[in-house]
Short mmCIF file of C-alpha atoms in Angstrom, two decimals:
data_model
loop_
_atom_site.label_atom_id
_atom_site.label_comp_id
_atom_site.label_asym_id
_atom_site.label_seq_id
_atom_site.Cartn_x
_atom_site.Cartn_y
_atom_site.Cartn_z
CA MET A 1 -56.50 58.02 -31.71
CA GLY A 2 -57.59 59.64 -28.40
CA LYS A 3 -56.14 62.54 -26.59
CA LEU A 4 -54.52 60.19 -24.17
CA PHE A 5 -54.13 57.09 -25.59
CA GLY A 6 -51.68 56.96 -28.85
CA THR A 7 -51.17 53.97 -30.79
CA ASP A 8 -49.47 52.19 -28.25
CA GLY A 9 -51.02 53.28 -24.78
CA ILE A 10 -50.25 56.57 -22.99
CA ARG A 11 -46.56 57.88 -23.25
CA GLY A 12 -44.69 60.79 -22.12
CA VAL A 13 -42.11 62.25 -20.25
CA VAL A 14 -42.56 61.46 -16.56
CA GLY A 15 -43.12 64.21 -14.32
CA GLN A 16 -44.14 66.66 -17.18
CA THR A 17 -46.85 64.85 -19.54
CA LEU A 18 -47.06 61.52 -17.67
CA THR A 19 -47.57 62.40 -14.15
CA VAL A 20 -48.26 60.12 -10.89
CA GLU A 21 -51.82 61.82 -10.67
CA LEU A 22 -52.56 60.72 -14.17
CA ALA A 23 -51.37 57.10 -13.55
CA TYR A 24 -53.48 57.08 -10.36
CA HIS A 25 -56.84 58.31 -12.23
CA VAL A 26 -55.92 55.92 -15.35
CA GLY A 27 -55.97 53.14 -12.47
CA GLN A 28 -59.31 54.40 -11.26
CA ALA A 29 -60.78 54.87 -14.57
CA VAL A 30 -59.80 51.04 -16.13
CA ALA A 31 -60.98 49.49 -12.88
CA THR A 32 -64.21 51.62 -12.93
CA VAL A 33 -64.88 50.67 -16.49
CA LEU A 34 -64.34 47.02 -15.84
CA THR A 35 -66.43 47.22 -13.04
CA GLU A 36 -69.35 48.27 -14.81
CA GLU A 37 -68.45 46.04 -17.65
CA LEU A 38 -68.34 43.13 -15.56
CA GLY A 39 -71.05 43.91 -12.77
CA ARG A 40 -68.21 42.86 -10.26
CA LYS A 41 -65.03 43.73 -9.14
CA PRO A 42 -62.11 43.46 -11.58
CA VAL A 43 -58.73 41.58 -11.20
CA ILE A 44 -55.93 43.42 -12.83
CA THR A 45 -52.59 42.26 -13.38
CA ILE A 46 -49.56 44.58 -13.85
CA GLY A 47 -45.76 44.44 -15.20
CA LYS A 48 -43.03 47.08 -15.85
CA ASP A 49 -39.77 47.63 -17.16
CA THR A 50 -36.68 48.65 -15.41
CA ARG A 51 -36.95 52.36 -15.59
CA ILE A 52 -36.45 54.80 -12.76
CA SER A 53 -40.10 55.96 -12.76
CA SER A 54 -41.90 52.60 -13.48
CA ASP A 55 -41.95 51.56 -9.59
CA MET A 56 -43.59 54.96 -8.97
CA LEU A 57 -46.06 54.54 -11.71
CA GLU A 58 -46.85 51.37 -10.44
CA SER A 59 -47.83 52.40 -6.86
CA ALA A 60 -49.81 55.14 -8.45
CA LEU A 61 -51.55 52.84 -10.61
CA MET A 62 -52.47 50.17 -7.99
CA ALA A 63 -53.53 52.61 -5.67
CA GLY A 64 -56.02 54.18 -8.19
CA ILE A 65 -57.31 50.54 -8.72
CA CYS A 66 -57.61 49.62 -5.39
CA SER A 67 -59.19 52.85 -4.25
CA VAL A 68 -62.17 52.12 -6.47
CA GLY A 69 -62.36 48.39 -5.44
CA GLY A 70 -60.49 46.63 -7.88
CA ASP A 71 -57.85 43.80 -6.91
CA VAL A 72 -54.18 43.82 -8.28
CA LYS A 73 -51.69 41.11 -9.24
CA PRO A 74 -48.12 42.63 -9.84
CA PHE A 75 -45.70 40.74 -11.63
CA GLY A 76 -42.68 42.81 -11.25
CA THR A 77 -40.31 43.59 -13.71
CA ILE A 78 -41.32 41.40 -16.83
CA PRO A 79 -41.37 41.77 -20.45
CA THR A 80 -44.55 43.35 -22.04
CA PRO A 81 -45.78 39.99 -23.79
CA ALA A 82 -45.48 38.32 -20.44
CA VAL A 83 -48.16 40.56 -19.22
CA ALA A 84 -50.27 39.44 -21.95
CA PHE A 85 -49.74 36.12 -21.57
CA LEU A 86 -50.04 35.59 -17.76
CA THR A 87 -53.06 38.01 -17.79
CA VAL A 88 -54.94 35.12 -19.92
CA GLN A 89 -53.26 32.59 -17.82
CA GLU A 90 -54.49 34.28 -14.34
CA LYS A 91 -57.95 34.77 -15.96
CA ALA A 92 -57.48 38.31 -15.01
CA ASP A 93 -59.83 40.94 -16.54
CA ALA A 94 -57.08 43.13 -17.73
CA GLY A 95 -53.25 43.55 -17.69
CA ILE A 96 -51.28 46.80 -17.26
CA VAL A 97 -47.95 47.23 -18.71
CA ILE A 98 -45.71 50.20 -17.47
CA SER A 99 -43.12 50.70 -20.32
CA ALA A 100 -41.97 53.12 -22.91
CA SER A 101 -40.67 50.31 -25.23
CA HIS A 102 -37.77 51.77 -27.12
CA ASN A 103 -37.72 55.21 -25.81
CA PRO A 104 -35.23 56.82 -23.50
CA TYR A 105 -35.50 56.35 -19.84
CA GLU A 106 -37.05 59.80 -19.05
CA HIS A 107 -40.15 58.39 -21.13
CA ASN A 108 -42.83 55.94 -19.74
CA GLY A 109 -46.04 54.64 -20.72
CA ILE A 110 -49.14 52.84 -19.86
CA LYS A 111 -50.42 50.12 -22.14
CA VAL A 112 -53.60 47.93 -21.34
CA PHE A 113 -54.39 44.45 -22.38
CA ASN A 114 -57.85 42.98 -22.20
CA ALA A 115 -58.68 39.43 -20.57
CA GLN A 116 -57.77 37.86 -23.82
CA GLY A 117 -54.12 39.47 -24.07
CA TYR A 118 -55.09 41.80 -26.90
CA LYS A 119 -54.86 45.64 -26.63
CA LEU A 120 -57.97 47.34 -25.33
CA SER A 121 -60.46 48.36 -28.06
CA ASP A 122 -60.84 51.72 -29.16
CA GLU A 123 -64.47 51.90 -27.50
CA THR A 124 -62.95 50.88 -24.33
CA GLU A 125 -60.04 53.23 -24.28
CA GLU A 126 -62.47 56.18 -25.14
CA ARG A 127 -64.57 55.24 -22.03
CA VAL A 128 -61.47 55.31 -19.88
CA GLU A 129 -60.29 58.45 -21.30
CA GLN A 130 -63.72 60.42 -21.01
CA LEU A 131 -63.73 59.36 -17.05
CA ILE A 132 -60.21 61.00 -16.82
CA LEU A 133 -60.82 64.10 -19.08
CA THR A 134 -64.11 65.02 -18.04
CA LYS A 135 -62.86 64.53 -13.98
CA ALA A 136 -66.08 62.30 -13.74
CA PRO A 137 -66.68 61.13 -10.26
CA MET A 138 -65.78 57.55 -9.62
CA LYS A 139 -66.95 55.57 -6.65
CA ILE A 140 -64.41 55.47 -3.85
CA LYS A 141 -64.52 52.14 -1.78
CA THR A 142 -64.51 51.98 1.98
CA HIS A 143 -63.99 49.43 4.53
CA GLY A 144 -64.16 45.46 3.07
CA GLU A 145 -64.65 46.83 -0.44
CA ILE A 146 -61.38 48.31 -1.20
CA GLY A 147 -59.24 46.43 -3.38
CA LYS A 148 -56.32 44.23 -2.62
CA ARG A 149 -53.21 43.53 -3.79
CA TYR A 150 -52.07 39.66 -4.31
CA HIS A 151 -48.43 38.94 -3.29
CA GLY A 152 -46.23 36.31 -4.78
CA MET A 153 -46.91 36.83 -8.17
CA ARG A 154 -43.37 37.70 -9.15
CA GLN A 155 -42.67 33.96 -9.31
CA MET A 156 -45.15 33.63 -12.11
CA LYS A 157 -42.45 34.92 -14.58
CA LYS A 158 -41.54 30.98 -14.52
CA ASP A 159 -44.83 30.12 -16.26
CA TYR A 160 -44.01 32.46 -19.15
CA ILE A 161 -40.52 31.21 -19.52
CA HIS A 162 -41.35 27.59 -19.94
CA HIS A 163 -44.42 28.83 -22.37
CA LEU A 164 -41.56 30.10 -24.58
CA TYR A 165 -39.28 27.20 -24.17
CA SER A 166 -42.12 24.81 -25.38
CA SER A 167 -42.73 26.83 -28.36
CA ILE A 168 -39.73 25.08 -30.28
CA ASP A 169 -39.01 21.50 -30.97
CA CYS A 170 -35.49 21.61 -32.61
CA ASP A 171 -32.05 20.74 -30.95
CA LEU A 172 -30.25 23.91 -30.98
CA THR A 173 -27.17 21.87 -29.55
CA GLY A 174 -23.72 23.62 -30.52
CA MET A 175 -25.23 26.93 -31.14
CA ARG A 176 -23.39 30.01 -30.12
CA VAL A 177 -25.47 33.48 -29.15
CA LEU A 178 -24.88 36.75 -28.00
CA VAL A 179 -27.80 38.50 -26.36
CA ASP A 180 -28.50 42.15 -25.88
CA CYS A 181 -31.05 42.90 -23.06
CA ALA A 182 -30.87 46.57 -23.27
CA ASN A 183 -30.76 47.17 -19.85
CA GLY A 184 -34.65 46.22 -19.81
CA ALA A 185 -37.18 44.02 -18.91
CA ALA A 186 -35.40 41.05 -20.63
CA SER A 187 -32.84 41.25 -18.18
CA ALA A 188 -35.66 39.23 -15.68
CA THR A 189 -36.41 36.64 -18.03
CA ALA A 190 -33.80 35.96 -20.89
CA PRO A 191 -30.75 34.45 -18.77
CA GLN A 192 -33.21 31.72 -17.64
CA LEU A 193 -34.79 31.13 -20.62
CA PHE A 194 -31.54 30.81 -22.77
CA GLY A 195 -30.07 29.02 -19.75
CA MET A 196 -32.73 25.87 -20.38
CA LEU A 197 -31.60 25.49 -24.08
CA PRO A 198 -29.01 23.09 -25.25
CA LEU A 199 -26.68 26.12 -26.55
CA MET A 200 -24.08 28.44 -25.29
CA ALA A 201 -25.37 32.06 -24.41
CA ASP A 202 -23.49 35.13 -23.45
CA PHE A 203 -25.13 38.45 -22.58
CA ILE A 204 -24.52 41.93 -22.63
CA HIS A 205 -26.21 45.00 -21.37
CA MET A 206 -28.30 43.21 -18.55
CA THR A 207 -27.64 45.23 -15.56
CA PRO A 208 -29.98 48.18 -15.31
CA ASP A 209 -29.84 50.84 -12.99
CA GLY A 210 -32.78 52.53 -13.90
CA ILE A 211 -31.57 54.94 -16.53
CA ASN A 212 -29.28 52.91 -18.66
CA ILE A 213 -32.31 51.32 -20.37
CA ASN A 214 -31.95 51.66 -24.19
CA ASN A 215 -28.69 53.61 -23.71
CA CYS A 216 -26.40 52.65 -26.91
CA CYS A 217 -27.82 49.14 -26.25
CA GLY A 218 -30.62 47.00 -27.41
CA SER A 219 -32.56 47.06 -30.75
CA THR A 220 -32.30 50.51 -31.48
CA HIS A 221 -28.35 50.39 -31.00
CA LEU A 222 -26.76 47.34 -32.50
CA GLU A 223 -23.42 48.46 -32.78
CA SER A 224 -21.91 46.76 -29.67
CA LEU A 225 -23.64 43.52 -30.35
CA ALA A 226 -22.30 43.58 -34.03
CA LYS A 227 -19.07 44.28 -32.72
CA GLY A 228 -19.31 41.61 -30.01
CA VAL A 229 -20.56 38.95 -32.42
CA VAL A 230 -17.73 39.04 -34.79
CA ILE A 231 -15.13 39.16 -32.37
CA GLY A 232 -16.63 36.56 -30.45
CA GLY A 233 -17.32 34.31 -33.37
CA TYR A 234 -20.94 33.76 -32.38
CA ASP A 235 -23.38 32.29 -34.78
CA LEU A 236 -26.28 34.75 -33.97
CA GLY A 237 -26.54 38.16 -31.78
CA ILE A 238 -30.07 38.79 -30.36
CA ALA A 239 -31.14 42.36 -29.40
CA PHE A 240 -34.20 43.54 -27.35
CA ASP A 241 -35.75 46.53 -26.63
CA GLY A 242 -36.53 47.74 -23.23
CA ASP A 243 -39.64 46.08 -22.72
CA ALA A 244 -38.72 42.93 -24.93
CA ASP A 245 -41.51 42.82 -27.18
CA ARG A 246 -39.44 43.45 -30.31
CA CYS A 247 -36.35 41.67 -31.54
CA LEU A 248 -33.61 42.24 -34.00
CA LEU A 249 -31.00 40.05 -34.96
CA VAL A 250 -26.96 40.30 -36.13
CA ASP A 251 -25.56 37.53 -38.46
CA GLU A 252 -21.95 36.27 -37.94
CA LYS A 253 -20.86 38.79 -40.14
CA GLY A 254 -22.27 41.73 -37.90
CA ASN A 255 -24.61 42.63 -40.14
CA THR A 256 -28.46 43.48 -38.97
CA ILE A 257 -31.37 41.08 -39.46
CA ASP A 258 -34.28 43.39 -39.58
CA GLY A 259 -38.04 42.27 -39.09
CA ASP A 260 -38.71 42.10 -42.42
CA LYS A 261 -35.91 39.49 -42.92
CA VAL A 262 -37.19 37.67 -39.64
CA LEU A 263 -40.59 37.46 -41.27
CA ALA A 264 -39.37 35.83 -44.49
CA VAL A 265 -37.01 33.30 -42.91
CA CYS A 266 -39.80 32.14 -40.25
CA ALA A 267 -42.43 32.18 -42.77
CA ALA A 268 -40.52 30.15 -45.30
CA GLY A 269 -39.81 27.45 -42.60
CA MET A 270 -43.53 27.40 -41.58
CA LYS A 271 -44.60 26.99 -45.05
CA ARG A 272 -42.32 24.03 -45.51
CA LYS A 273 -43.94 22.50 -42.61
CA GLY A 274 -47.53 23.41 -43.72
CA LYS A 275 -47.90 25.88 -40.70
CA LEU A 276 -48.81 28.99 -42.80
CA SER A 277 -52.42 29.52 -42.74
CA GLY A 278 -53.48 31.39 -45.86
CA ASN A 279 -50.15 31.21 -47.39
CA ALA A 280 -49.47 34.74 -46.05
CA ILE A 281 -47.39 37.30 -44.32
CA VAL A 282 -48.79 40.23 -42.54
CA ALA A 283 -46.55 43.42 -42.59
CA THR A 284 -47.10 47.01 -42.84
CA VAL A 285 -46.67 49.86 -45.25
CA MET A 286 -43.10 50.34 -44.14
CA SER A 287 -41.93 46.75 -45.08
CA ASN A 288 -38.82 46.97 -47.61
CA LEU A 289 -39.51 46.16 -51.30
CA GLY A 290 -37.21 43.39 -50.69
CA LEU A 291 -39.87 41.58 -48.57
CA HIS A 292 -42.31 42.23 -51.45
CA GLU A 293 -39.88 40.69 -53.93
CA PHE A 294 -39.47 37.76 -51.75
CA CYS A 295 -43.06 36.94 -51.26
CA ARG A 296 -43.31 37.21 -54.87
CA ASN A 297 -40.51 34.87 -55.70
CA ASN A 298 -41.65 32.26 -53.18
CA GLY A 299 -45.57 32.35 -53.93
CA LEU A 300 -46.48 34.05 -50.69
CA ASP A 301 -49.24 36.63 -50.32
CA LEU A 302 -47.98 39.97 -48.70
CA ILE A 303 -50.85 41.73 -46.77
CA CYS A 304 -49.80 45.25 -45.64
CA THR A 305 -51.39 47.33 -42.85
CA ALA A 306 -50.90 50.60 -41.58
CA VAL A 307 -47.80 51.08 -39.10
CA GLY A 308 -48.41 49.43 -35.94
CA ASP A 309 -48.53 46.04 -34.39
CA ARG A 310 -52.09 46.76 -33.34
CA HIS A 311 -53.23 46.89 -37.05
CA VAL A 312 -51.18 43.86 -38.09
CA LEU A 313 -52.80 41.79 -35.29
CA GLU A 314 -55.85 42.88 -36.14
CA LYS A 315 -55.43 41.87 -39.85
CA MET A 316 -53.98 38.54 -38.61
CA LEU A 317 -57.25 37.72 -36.40
CA GLU A 318 -59.82 38.74 -39.14
CA CYS A 319 -58.34 36.49 -41.90
CA GLY A 320 -56.66 33.96 -39.84
CA TYR A 321 -53.18 34.39 -40.65
CA ASP A 322 -50.36 32.97 -38.67
CA ILE A 323 -47.45 35.36 -38.98
CA GLY A 324 -47.40 39.09 -39.06
CA GLY A 325 -44.92 41.74 -37.99
CA GLU A 326 -43.05 45.07 -38.35
CA GLN A 327 -39.38 46.01 -39.85
CA SER A 328 -38.77 47.61 -36.34
CA GLY A 329 -38.64 43.91 -35.00
CA HIS A 330 -42.12 43.28 -33.63
CA THR A 331 -43.06 40.07 -34.55
CA ILE A 332 -46.18 38.18 -33.91
CA PHE A 333 -46.47 34.27 -34.13
CA ARG A 334 -50.23 33.91 -33.46
CA ALA A 335 -49.75 30.18 -32.45
CA PHE A 336 -47.93 31.16 -29.47
CA ALA A 337 -48.76 34.68 -28.49
CA THR A 338 -51.18 37.66 -28.62
CA THR A 339 -48.96 40.26 -29.10
CA GLY A 340 -45.24 40.94 -30.48
CA ASP A 341 -42.57 39.14 -28.62
CA GLY A 342 -38.95 39.44 -28.84
CA GLU A 343 -37.83 36.29 -27.06
CA LEU A 344 -40.36 34.08 -28.79
CA THR A 345 -38.99 35.63 -32.19
CA ALA A 346 -35.50 34.68 -31.27
CA LEU A 347 -36.35 31.06 -30.46
CA GLN A 348 -38.43 30.80 -33.63
CA PHE A 349 -35.60 32.33 -35.71
CA LEU A 350 -32.87 30.18 -34.08
CA GLN A 351 -34.98 27.11 -34.93
CA ALA A 352 -35.15 28.19 -38.46
CA LEU A 353 -31.48 28.73 -38.60
CA LYS A 354 -30.53 25.45 -37.03
CA GLU A 355 -32.87 23.33 -39.18
CA SER A 356 -31.73 25.14 -42.30
CA GLY A 357 -27.82 24.19 -41.65
CA LYS A 358 -26.88 27.82 -42.98
CA LYS A 359 -25.19 30.36 -41.36
CA ALA A 360 -27.26 33.42 -40.36
CA SER A 361 -26.03 35.59 -43.16
CA GLU A 362 -26.77 32.90 -45.92
CA LEU A 363 -30.33 32.26 -44.48
CA ALA A 364 -31.48 35.95 -44.40
CA GLY A 365 -30.21 36.51 -47.73
CA CYS A 366 -33.26 34.96 -49.08
CA CYS A 367 -34.57 38.54 -48.63
CA ALA A 368 -32.94 41.45 -50.25
CA GLN A 369 -32.89 44.63 -48.80
CA TYR A 370 -33.39 47.80 -50.98
CA PRO A 371 -31.57 51.07 -49.92
CA GLN A 372 -34.04 52.56 -47.51
CA GLU A 373 -33.75 56.16 -45.70
CA LEU A 374 -35.68 56.89 -42.67
CA ILE A 375 -35.37 60.48 -41.25
CA ASN A 376 -37.33 61.71 -38.14
CA VAL A 377 -38.25 65.43 -38.31
CA GLU A 378 -39.08 67.04 -34.92
CA VAL A 379 -42.08 69.30 -34.59
CA PRO A 380 -43.55 71.12 -31.97
CA HIS A 381 -45.43 69.47 -29.10
CA THR A 382 -48.34 71.70 -29.82
CA PRO A 383 -51.64 69.79 -30.11
CA GLY A 384 -52.69 69.48 -33.69
CA GLU A 385 -49.29 70.36 -35.19
CA LYS A 386 -48.67 66.88 -36.78
CA GLU A 387 -52.19 66.51 -38.31
CA ARG A 388 -51.42 70.42 -39.58
CA ILE A 389 -48.29 69.36 -41.38
CA MET A 390 -49.90 66.05 -42.58
CA ALA A 391 -52.85 68.29 -44.31
CA ASP A 392 -50.58 70.71 -46.15
CA GLU A 393 -51.19 70.35 -49.68
CA SER A 394 -48.10 71.69 -50.57
CA LEU A 395 -46.14 68.90 -48.67
CA TRP A 396 -47.81 66.49 -51.07
CA LYS A 397 -47.24 68.30 -54.09
CA ARG A 398 -43.62 68.20 -53.21
CA VAL A 399 -43.70 64.47 -52.50
CA LYS A 400 -45.52 63.70 -55.91
CA GLU A 401 -42.64 65.39 -57.60
CA ARG A 402 -39.90 63.52 -55.89
CA GLU A 403 -41.79 60.04 -56.36
CA GLU A 404 -41.75 60.93 -60.14
CA GLU A 405 -38.15 60.97 -60.15
CA LEU A 406 -38.08 57.38 -58.80
CA ASN A 407 -39.62 56.02 -62.01
CA GLY A 408 -41.47 53.20 -60.22
CA GLU A 409 -38.21 51.87 -58.83
CA GLY A 410 -38.66 52.98 -55.04
CA ARG A 411 -41.38 54.72 -52.92
CA VAL A 412 -41.98 57.76 -50.26
CA LEU A 413 -43.91 57.56 -47.27
CA ILE A 414 -44.36 60.27 -44.82
CA ARG A 415 -46.57 59.67 -41.59
CA PRO A 416 -46.52 61.25 -37.90
CA SER A 417 -45.37 59.07 -35.22
CA GLY A 418 -48.05 57.76 -33.08
CA THR A 419 -46.14 58.33 -29.76
CA GLU A 420 -43.65 60.85 -30.43
CA ALA A 421 -43.59 64.68 -31.75
CA LEU A 422 -42.20 63.68 -34.86
CA ILE A 423 -42.73 63.32 -38.67
CA ARG A 424 -41.25 60.13 -40.09
CA VAL A 425 -39.84 60.25 -43.89
CA MET A 426 -39.17 57.08 -45.32
CA VAL A 427 -37.58 56.72 -49.09
CA GLU A 428 -36.69 53.65 -50.76
CA ALA A 429 -34.73 53.86 -54.06
CA LYS A 430 -32.30 52.02 -56.12
CA THR A 431 -29.27 53.53 -54.43
CA ASP A 432 -28.50 54.68 -50.95
CA GLU A 433 -27.45 58.15 -52.81
CA ILE A 434 -30.95 58.76 -54.31
CA ALA A 435 -32.66 57.55 -51.10
CA LEU A 436 -30.85 60.01 -48.80
CA ASN A 437 -31.26 62.72 -51.45
CA ILE A 438 -35.02 62.78 -51.27
CA ALA A 439 -35.53 61.88 -47.84
CA ALA A 440 -33.11 64.97 -46.86
CA ASP A 441 -35.31 67.33 -49.18
CA LEU A 442 -38.58 66.21 -47.80
CA ALA A 443 -37.30 66.47 -44.22
CA GLU A 444 -36.20 69.83 -44.84
CA PHE A 445 -39.08 70.91 -46.65
CA ILE A 446 -41.47 69.64 -43.64
CA LYS A 447 -39.07 71.72 -41.14
CA ASN A 448 -39.99 74.90 -43.10
CA LEU A 449 -43.77 74.43 -43.14
#
């Protein structure tokens, strides 16, 4: 991991760690590296979520790109996966997303896709970082060599919506869904997408004002969606995060259907249709033991990677697997997308639900969920603090002691967040009480290190 780019691009509180000046230099550096690689001026797409700071950062990025001769195609407010898809469709040389995903509005981020719609390679990120951190001179263009902004790009979202619509071939007539747009990027596409389908869709949290993105709504706050689904008698509740690259669901009883269950349901459907290459699901080490059990019982292989949809995708591409994702709701369908896509995930699950003839609770019940406790421990923002804690031998001695208490019927996972000043403590056990007890003990231990 670099000094600027974390596991999911550059993240920070706008005006503090993520500034207009940094965004300007990122634009310059990305365009400069691409110019060197291509031997010509690059064309770069840009999309953003609904945060109050996104317009400002977009302007800074575009100014930086154009100042060194790059051209820009801005799509406006649009989901992260739409930028990846449209970057490929437009034959652009890179795509930039301005979003901090599920984080509060004061945070924002800058993520870069390559021409194929995948996240930048570590090598390219390092070159971009080096130009910024060393303050290396970048050639400023003048006269006719200055880059330009393309206009009329906001209409391109229609192509993305039609692409999503074409991903299913099942008649969804009669279904009723409640959709939570998280006051984020899905507000710009979900109403049109679901309006094209032969089902009834209602929407909540789709009036973004710049500061209400992810605020008590979306995939990280399912309470209002669950309540609405039960009261309204909907078949399914659908929740996106701020940039709509993840999706969590709620069944007709108000229970959460997380990413592990989505993987199980969709993979089973793909296997029945002969569309599951390698007979495998790719997940992460955070996947619930219930998913492991589901795969064993259904003759599927479960391939686990490090946390992060980037690692999941790398394994999928390496081995040719068709489906992968995270418990948090990032699900990748390789036949249709190069990254996690919340709206695509919702459609694929709806298709599986309709074809099964079951209620959502029954369908998702195929994958058990063992009690799991996750505690996020805040640590100082001091550089190297997370690394210091993770290297502490006394922590791992304590972990080993608590793992032995589980007698092989659970597990402990401790890892640093790639985007925030947090150490995440996750414990799975036979009961909620055991999981909470061990997780709380380890969290307190970390606080005192």
